[in-house]
């Protein structure tokens, strides 16, 4: 039996605000447990929440980046629930009037097509505390309680685990470009839940869905969804029925297990939070945010191809991360050859950084180093081979390329007389290839060029070597 898979995702994104969602406690990762708390985020009775304007603004900005409609009027609601990690036993969230609705994320599919995955809504809520379970005790850290959490809910538009992975990657890229979240997965900045169902090809209505929770990495989400597709197929193939339930992904065992049977919205008894005023957004606020909207990854990629004449592949690599894109633009700005700059960054630099386990932000090579390396090659001062060696020294020492070239005497030899001396001795030492060339075998010159370059320790200008070699060989030798 052939099945179709339908997936909708709920992505929770921690906003990178300086303070929490409804109190002024700092929002900083890695502080000692329970050191960033106050009566509001500890859920004491009688305290009053005050919304974080920056969090609201970044949620709206995200909505604009994803092409959503921004609500002119929205509100916060209480979602009632027994939360072991939320002592007031309700979470402030948004129910029927979220900040953003509609919109989409464009996703590149494996076959080269692109697809728009619809966004149902984006709402803002507060995160809960973090529990850690030990063998006989449980510990709770309230530093995370009350930090701003943006929930992005997709339409059931995703057709499989790989597509879910591609969606998450594109979404993360947009959020990073927008500067609204650090999107650091180890720090739990971006987490997702999924609704997934399968149905036999030809069946109109969707199958019964299950909800999968606790997927903390994108690859984990892909594996969890692949596992769940197989689990549902097995049940249907053996004549069973899928139960609507919530299942937890266990990344270590690579399986999902039953958490609880599914609750409905009315179980949460949502109602407007009486402590918080509705939010009214005016046109001026939206126009200001629209004007401040950053260039999105796909737009920037297309511009890089056009403006710098680089390949779609290189443009994709260079726009994968906003910091890297800025780095490249700074390097290309003053350089004589934007394509050569792209090569240096996307090949040499990214490779060296990966080997050293470093990020672009801590790169010892600065954009101006790339510019001067490109220009040294373009003006013929050093060969592109020598440029690679110089790059390695810059990476190791953080010193400027010009200084290194001068100090190590790496300047390319342009002096024809010097080159002619090397050429003559190479022809003398390699009578075979010389005779071959004279007999019309054009390719034989390659070996001679190589030998001259070696004799010059890579410093001879290859163009000149080629010219002088041809002169000397056609002249009948010495
Ligand atoms: Zn607080």
XYZ file of C-alpha atoms in Angstrom, residues 74-463:
390
model
C -4.734 41.203 19.452
C -4.638 40.053 23.049
C -3.031 37.709 25.558
C -4.943 34.751 26.991
C -4.437 32.388 29.872
C -3.919 28.746 28.950
C -4.854 26.763 32.046
C -2.990 23.572 32.709
C -1.195 21.802 35.501
C 2.394 22.749 34.894
C 4.965 21.293 37.292
C 7.313 23.928 35.872
C 4.860 26.881 35.980
C 3.561 27.423 39.535
C 0.697 29.749 38.590
C -0.749 26.826 36.573
C -1.498 28.841 33.510
C 0.684 30.079 30.723
C 0.191 33.503 29.178
C -0.251 32.825 25.483
C -2.469 33.967 22.618
C -5.564 32.034 21.588
C -8.017 33.407 19.024
C -6.321 36.723 18.207
C -2.639 36.033 17.480
C -0.257 38.800 16.410
C 0.294 37.397 12.893
C -1.679 35.221 10.464
C -1.112 33.870 6.954
C 2.242 34.045 5.183
C 4.643 31.351 4.007
C 8.217 30.107 3.915
C 9.792 29.200 0.576
C 11.562 25.849 0.720
C 14.010 24.315 -1.776
C 13.075 20.731 -2.586
C 15.546 17.990 -3.468
C 14.367 17.885 -7.104
C 15.351 21.540 -7.504
C 11.795 22.932 -7.256
C 10.724 25.419 -4.620
C 7.563 25.146 -2.573
C 5.691 27.557 -0.335
C 4.834 26.129 3.079
C 1.922 28.141 4.495
C 2.084 29.758 7.925
C -1.185 29.569 9.856
C -0.243 31.941 12.642
C 2.501 33.332 14.838
C 1.768 34.091 18.459
C 3.710 35.198 21.466
C 3.793 33.446 24.843
C 6.005 32.887 27.869
C 8.328 29.926 28.295
C 8.153 27.674 31.361
C 10.924 26.763 33.819
C 13.343 23.972 33.058
C 13.166 20.735 35.030
C 16.049 18.306 35.306
C 15.327 14.816 36.587
C 17.932 12.966 38.627
C 17.655 9.418 39.964
C 15.601 10.231 43.049
C 15.052 13.980 42.838
C 14.019 16.610 40.332
C 15.555 20.081 40.115
C 13.917 23.139 38.644
C 15.531 26.279 37.215
C 13.306 29.327 36.855
C 15.778 31.354 34.805
C 13.921 30.267 31.675
C 10.454 30.831 33.171
C 8.772 33.821 31.604
C 11.241 34.298 28.744
C 9.598 35.336 25.454
C 8.675 32.477 23.181
C 7.301 32.930 19.688
C 5.269 30.034 18.301
C 5.128 29.645 14.530
C 2.427 27.228 13.346
C 2.446 25.931 9.765
C -0.353 24.679 7.578
C -0.331 20.888 7.002
C 1.675 21.550 3.815
C 4.765 19.469 4.485
C 4.890 16.194 2.556
C 7.617 14.284 4.387
C 10.470 14.262 6.912
C 13.061 15.679 4.424
C 10.759 18.539 3.555
C 10.264 19.255 7.263
C 14.040 19.481 7.630
C 14.312 21.833 4.634
C 11.514 24.004 6.044
C 13.184 24.282 9.452
C 16.505 25.197 7.853
C 14.931 27.952 5.706
C 12.955 29.293 8.657
C 16.028 29.394 10.876
C 17.914 31.285 8.182
C 15.187 33.948 7.984
C 15.007 34.314 11.775
C 18.779 34.674 11.972
C 18.817 37.293 9.206
C 16.056 39.166 11.038
C 18.174 39.140 14.208
C 15.169 38.129 16.318
C 16.648 34.936 17.765
C 20.086 33.392 18.196
C 18.537 30.120 16.945
C 21.120 28.193 18.945
C 19.827 24.641 19.148
C 22.132 23.519 21.970
C 20.660 26.320 24.075
C 17.136 25.285 23.120
C 16.454 28.554 21.265
C 14.469 26.740 18.587
C 12.397 23.608 19.269
C 9.584 22.001 17.400
C 6.516 19.800 17.733
C 4.800 18.152 14.784
C 1.387 16.887 13.761
C 1.698 13.996 11.388
C -0.702 11.697 9.564
C -0.592 9.359 6.614
C -3.332 8.255 4.221
C -3.519 5.773 1.361
C -2.926 7.323 -2.063
C -6.356 8.109 -3.499
C -8.061 8.801 -0.167
C -9.475 12.346 0.030
C -9.650 13.152 3.746
C -6.556 13.277 5.952
C -5.706 10.343 8.195
C -5.791 10.475 12.001
C -2.850 12.541 13.225
C -0.495 12.108 16.115
C 1.483 14.859 17.752
C 5.202 14.398 18.281
C 6.963 16.403 20.977
C 10.473 16.841 22.278
C 12.366 17.226 19.032
C 15.347 19.404 19.890
C 17.401 19.331 16.708
C 16.411 19.551 13.056
C 18.007 16.201 12.278
C 16.235 14.761 15.345
C 12.938 16.089 13.959
C 13.622 14.470 10.598
C 14.416 11.119 12.239
C 11.404 11.336 14.578
C 9.055 12.002 11.663
C 10.563 9.193 9.575
C 10.099 6.836 12.521
C 6.491 7.941 13.004
C 5.641 7.448 9.303
C 6.876 3.864 9.542
C 5.025 3.239 12.828
C 1.740 4.461 11.351
C 2.243 2.451 8.156
C 2.767 -0.741 10.136
C -0.444 -0.172 12.110
C -2.505 0.522 8.984
C -0.958 -2.361 7.040
C -1.878 -4.796 9.796
C -5.477 -3.558 9.804
C -5.172 -1.425 12.952
C -6.359 2.115 13.700
C -4.242 5.178 14.494
C -5.171 6.789 17.821
C -5.103 10.580 18.132
C -2.448 11.018 20.788
C 0.664 12.882 21.814
C 3.921 10.981 21.585
C 7.353 11.853 22.856
C 10.470 11.444 20.697
C 13.394 9.770 22.417
C 16.489 10.823 20.519
C 18.702 8.189 22.148
C 16.558 5.122 21.409
C 15.325 6.642 18.135
C 11.659 5.859 18.897
C 8.466 7.682 19.861
C 6.436 6.631 22.913
C 2.958 7.482 24.134
C 2.804 10.587 26.360
C -0.950 11.205 26.643
C -4.075 10.986 24.567
C -4.753 14.248 22.805
C -6.439 17.083 24.662
C -8.641 19.611 22.846
C -8.449 23.390 23.068
C -11.437 23.523 25.448
C -9.487 21.435 27.963
C -7.224 24.446 28.460
C -10.126 26.818 29.262
C -8.493 29.730 27.459
C -9.740 33.162 28.503
C -8.391 36.723 28.069
C -5.787 37.584 30.684
C -7.482 40.268 32.797
C -4.080 41.674 33.838
C -3.034 42.578 30.301
C -4.520 45.181 27.977
C -5.254 44.192 24.369
C -2.540 45.210 21.910
C -3.477 47.795 19.314
C -1.005 48.176 16.471
C -1.201 51.288 14.311
C -0.157 51.745 10.675
C 2.846 53.892 11.629
C 4.341 51.073 13.675
C 3.892 48.601 10.842
C 5.357 50.969 8.243
C 8.379 51.644 10.408
C 8.996 47.904 10.844
C 8.456 47.293 7.129
C 11.072 49.943 6.349
C 13.532 48.373 8.816
C 13.003 44.857 7.478
C 16.352 43.233 6.590
C 17.087 41.814 3.156
C 15.928 38.185 3.295
C 18.258 35.267 2.514
C 16.697 34.402 -0.859
C 16.708 38.026 -2.029
C 20.287 38.435 -0.930
C 21.344 35.235 -2.686
C 19.820 36.454 -5.974
C 21.511 39.835 -5.561
C 24.921 38.232 -4.911
C 24.637 36.241 -8.157
C 23.699 39.375 -10.090
C 25.956 41.938 -8.455
C 29.126 39.872 -8.013
C 28.735 37.417 -10.891
C 29.194 34.402 -8.616
C 27.630 30.964 -9.063
C 24.279 30.094 -7.434
C 26.151 27.546 -5.342
C 28.663 30.093 -4.001
C 25.883 32.638 -3.456
C 24.000 30.002 -1.443
C 27.041 29.218 0.700
C 27.803 32.897 1.306
C 24.242 33.785 2.321
C 23.688 30.774 4.592
C 24.590 32.942 7.574
C 24.079 36.720 7.868
C 27.497 37.291 9.430
C 29.185 35.417 6.610
C 27.210 37.414 4.027
C 28.345 40.679 5.648
C 31.918 39.412 5.757
C 31.862 38.593 2.047
C 30.341 41.919 1.047
C 32.985 43.767 3.045
C 35.729 41.691 1.369
C 34.286 42.112 -2.131
C 33.750 45.862 -1.737
C 37.314 47.017 -2.391
C 38.580 43.991 -4.287
C 39.421 43.943 -7.986
C 37.772 40.546 -8.479
C 34.588 39.735 -6.545
C 34.567 36.167 -7.860
C 38.091 35.503 -6.580
C 37.031 36.930 -3.213
C 34.055 34.523 -3.188
C 36.404 31.610 -3.871
C 38.765 32.569 -1.079
C 35.917 32.923 1.422
C 33.782 29.934 0.453
C 36.686 27.535 -0.092
C 39.802 28.476 1.851
C 38.314 30.433 4.731
C 35.283 28.247 5.515
C 37.466 25.152 5.276
C 40.092 26.602 7.622
C 37.423 27.731 10.097
C 35.771 24.308 10.084
C 39.122 22.604 10.682
C 39.834 24.916 13.605
C 36.283 24.513 14.957
C 35.720 28.268 14.713
C 32.826 30.498 13.652
C 33.056 33.364 11.184
C 32.641 35.825 14.067
C 35.982 34.785 15.565
C 37.866 34.443 12.270
C 41.492 35.619 12.494
C 41.242 36.498 8.784
C 39.428 39.820 8.340
C 37.501 40.953 5.239
C 40.266 43.472 4.416
C 42.796 40.602 4.381
C 40.734 38.858 1.688
C 40.517 42.143 -0.270
C 44.271 42.654 -0.236
C 45.011 38.999 -1.120
C 42.675 39.248 -4.123
C 44.277 42.518 -5.192
C 47.838 41.216 -4.777
C 46.970 38.430 -7.222
C 45.030 40.702 -9.580
C 47.897 43.170 -9.929
C 50.391 40.341 -10.456
C 52.376 40.833 -7.241
C 51.858 37.219 -6.174
C 50.607 34.128 -7.994
C 47.337 32.509 -6.938
C 49.365 29.535 -5.705
C 51.400 31.776 -3.398
C 48.140 33.465 -2.324
C 47.067 30.154 -0.766
C 50.283 29.957 1.252
C 49.920 33.579 2.346
C 46.319 32.900 3.340
C 47.469 30.081 5.632
C 49.921 32.446 7.359
C 47.257 35.150 7.731
C 44.923 32.568 9.279
C 47.620 31.484 11.707
C 48.911 34.908 12.698
C 46.143 37.405 11.887
C 48.755 39.598 10.162
C 48.170 41.451 6.898
C 49.001 39.761 3.562
C 51.191 42.638 2.253
C 53.414 42.463 5.298
C 53.781 38.692 4.946
C 54.544 38.892 1.228
C 57.188 41.588 1.792
C 58.791 39.903 4.767
C 59.023 36.462 3.147
C 60.086 37.729 -0.276
C 57.108 36.122 -1.994
C 56.679 38.812 -4.616
C 56.063 37.235 -8.000
C 59.012 37.363 -10.385
C 58.066 39.460 -13.432
C 61.646 39.961 -14.560
C 61.895 38.359 -18.037
C 65.667 37.952 -17.842
C 65.427 36.030 -14.583
C 62.640 33.871 -16.023
C 64.660 33.266 -19.207
C 67.559 31.920 -17.109
C 65.230 29.366 -15.443
C 63.641 28.501 -18.796
C 66.983 27.811 -20.470
C 68.214 25.483 -17.768
C 64.858 23.651 -17.656
C 64.966 23.067 -21.444
C 68.524 21.779 -21.105
C 67.556 19.411 -18.290
C 64.421 18.145 -20.074
C 65.407 17.416 -23.655
C 62.569 14.872 -24.064
C 59.572 17.180 -23.497
C 61.391 19.973 -25.379
C 61.795 17.733 -28.429
C 58.170 16.562 -28.126
C 56.952 20.158 -28.188
C 59.088 20.995 -31.171
C 57.657 17.924 -32.924
C 54.196 19.476 -32.539
C 52.990 17.889 -29.318
C 51.539 21.043 -27.764
C 50.762 19.360 -24.444
C 54.408 18.713 -23.682
C 54.810 22.343 -22.679
C 52.857 21.669 -19.484
C 55.683 19.677 -17.960
C 58.193 22.384 -18.821
C 56.047 25.129 -17.293
C 55.739 23.002 -14.153
C 59.495 22.552 -13.979
C 60.152 26.298 -14.344
C 57.590 27.095 -11.640
C 59.297 24.579 -9.401
C 62.709 26.094 -10.108
C 61.317 29.526 -9.144
C 59.736 28.073 -5.995
C 56.332 29.129 -7.254
C 57.283 32.774 -7.628
C 57.558 33.105 -11.412
C 54.623 34.680 -13.218
C 53.121 31.646 -15.024
C 51.935 33.783 -17.934
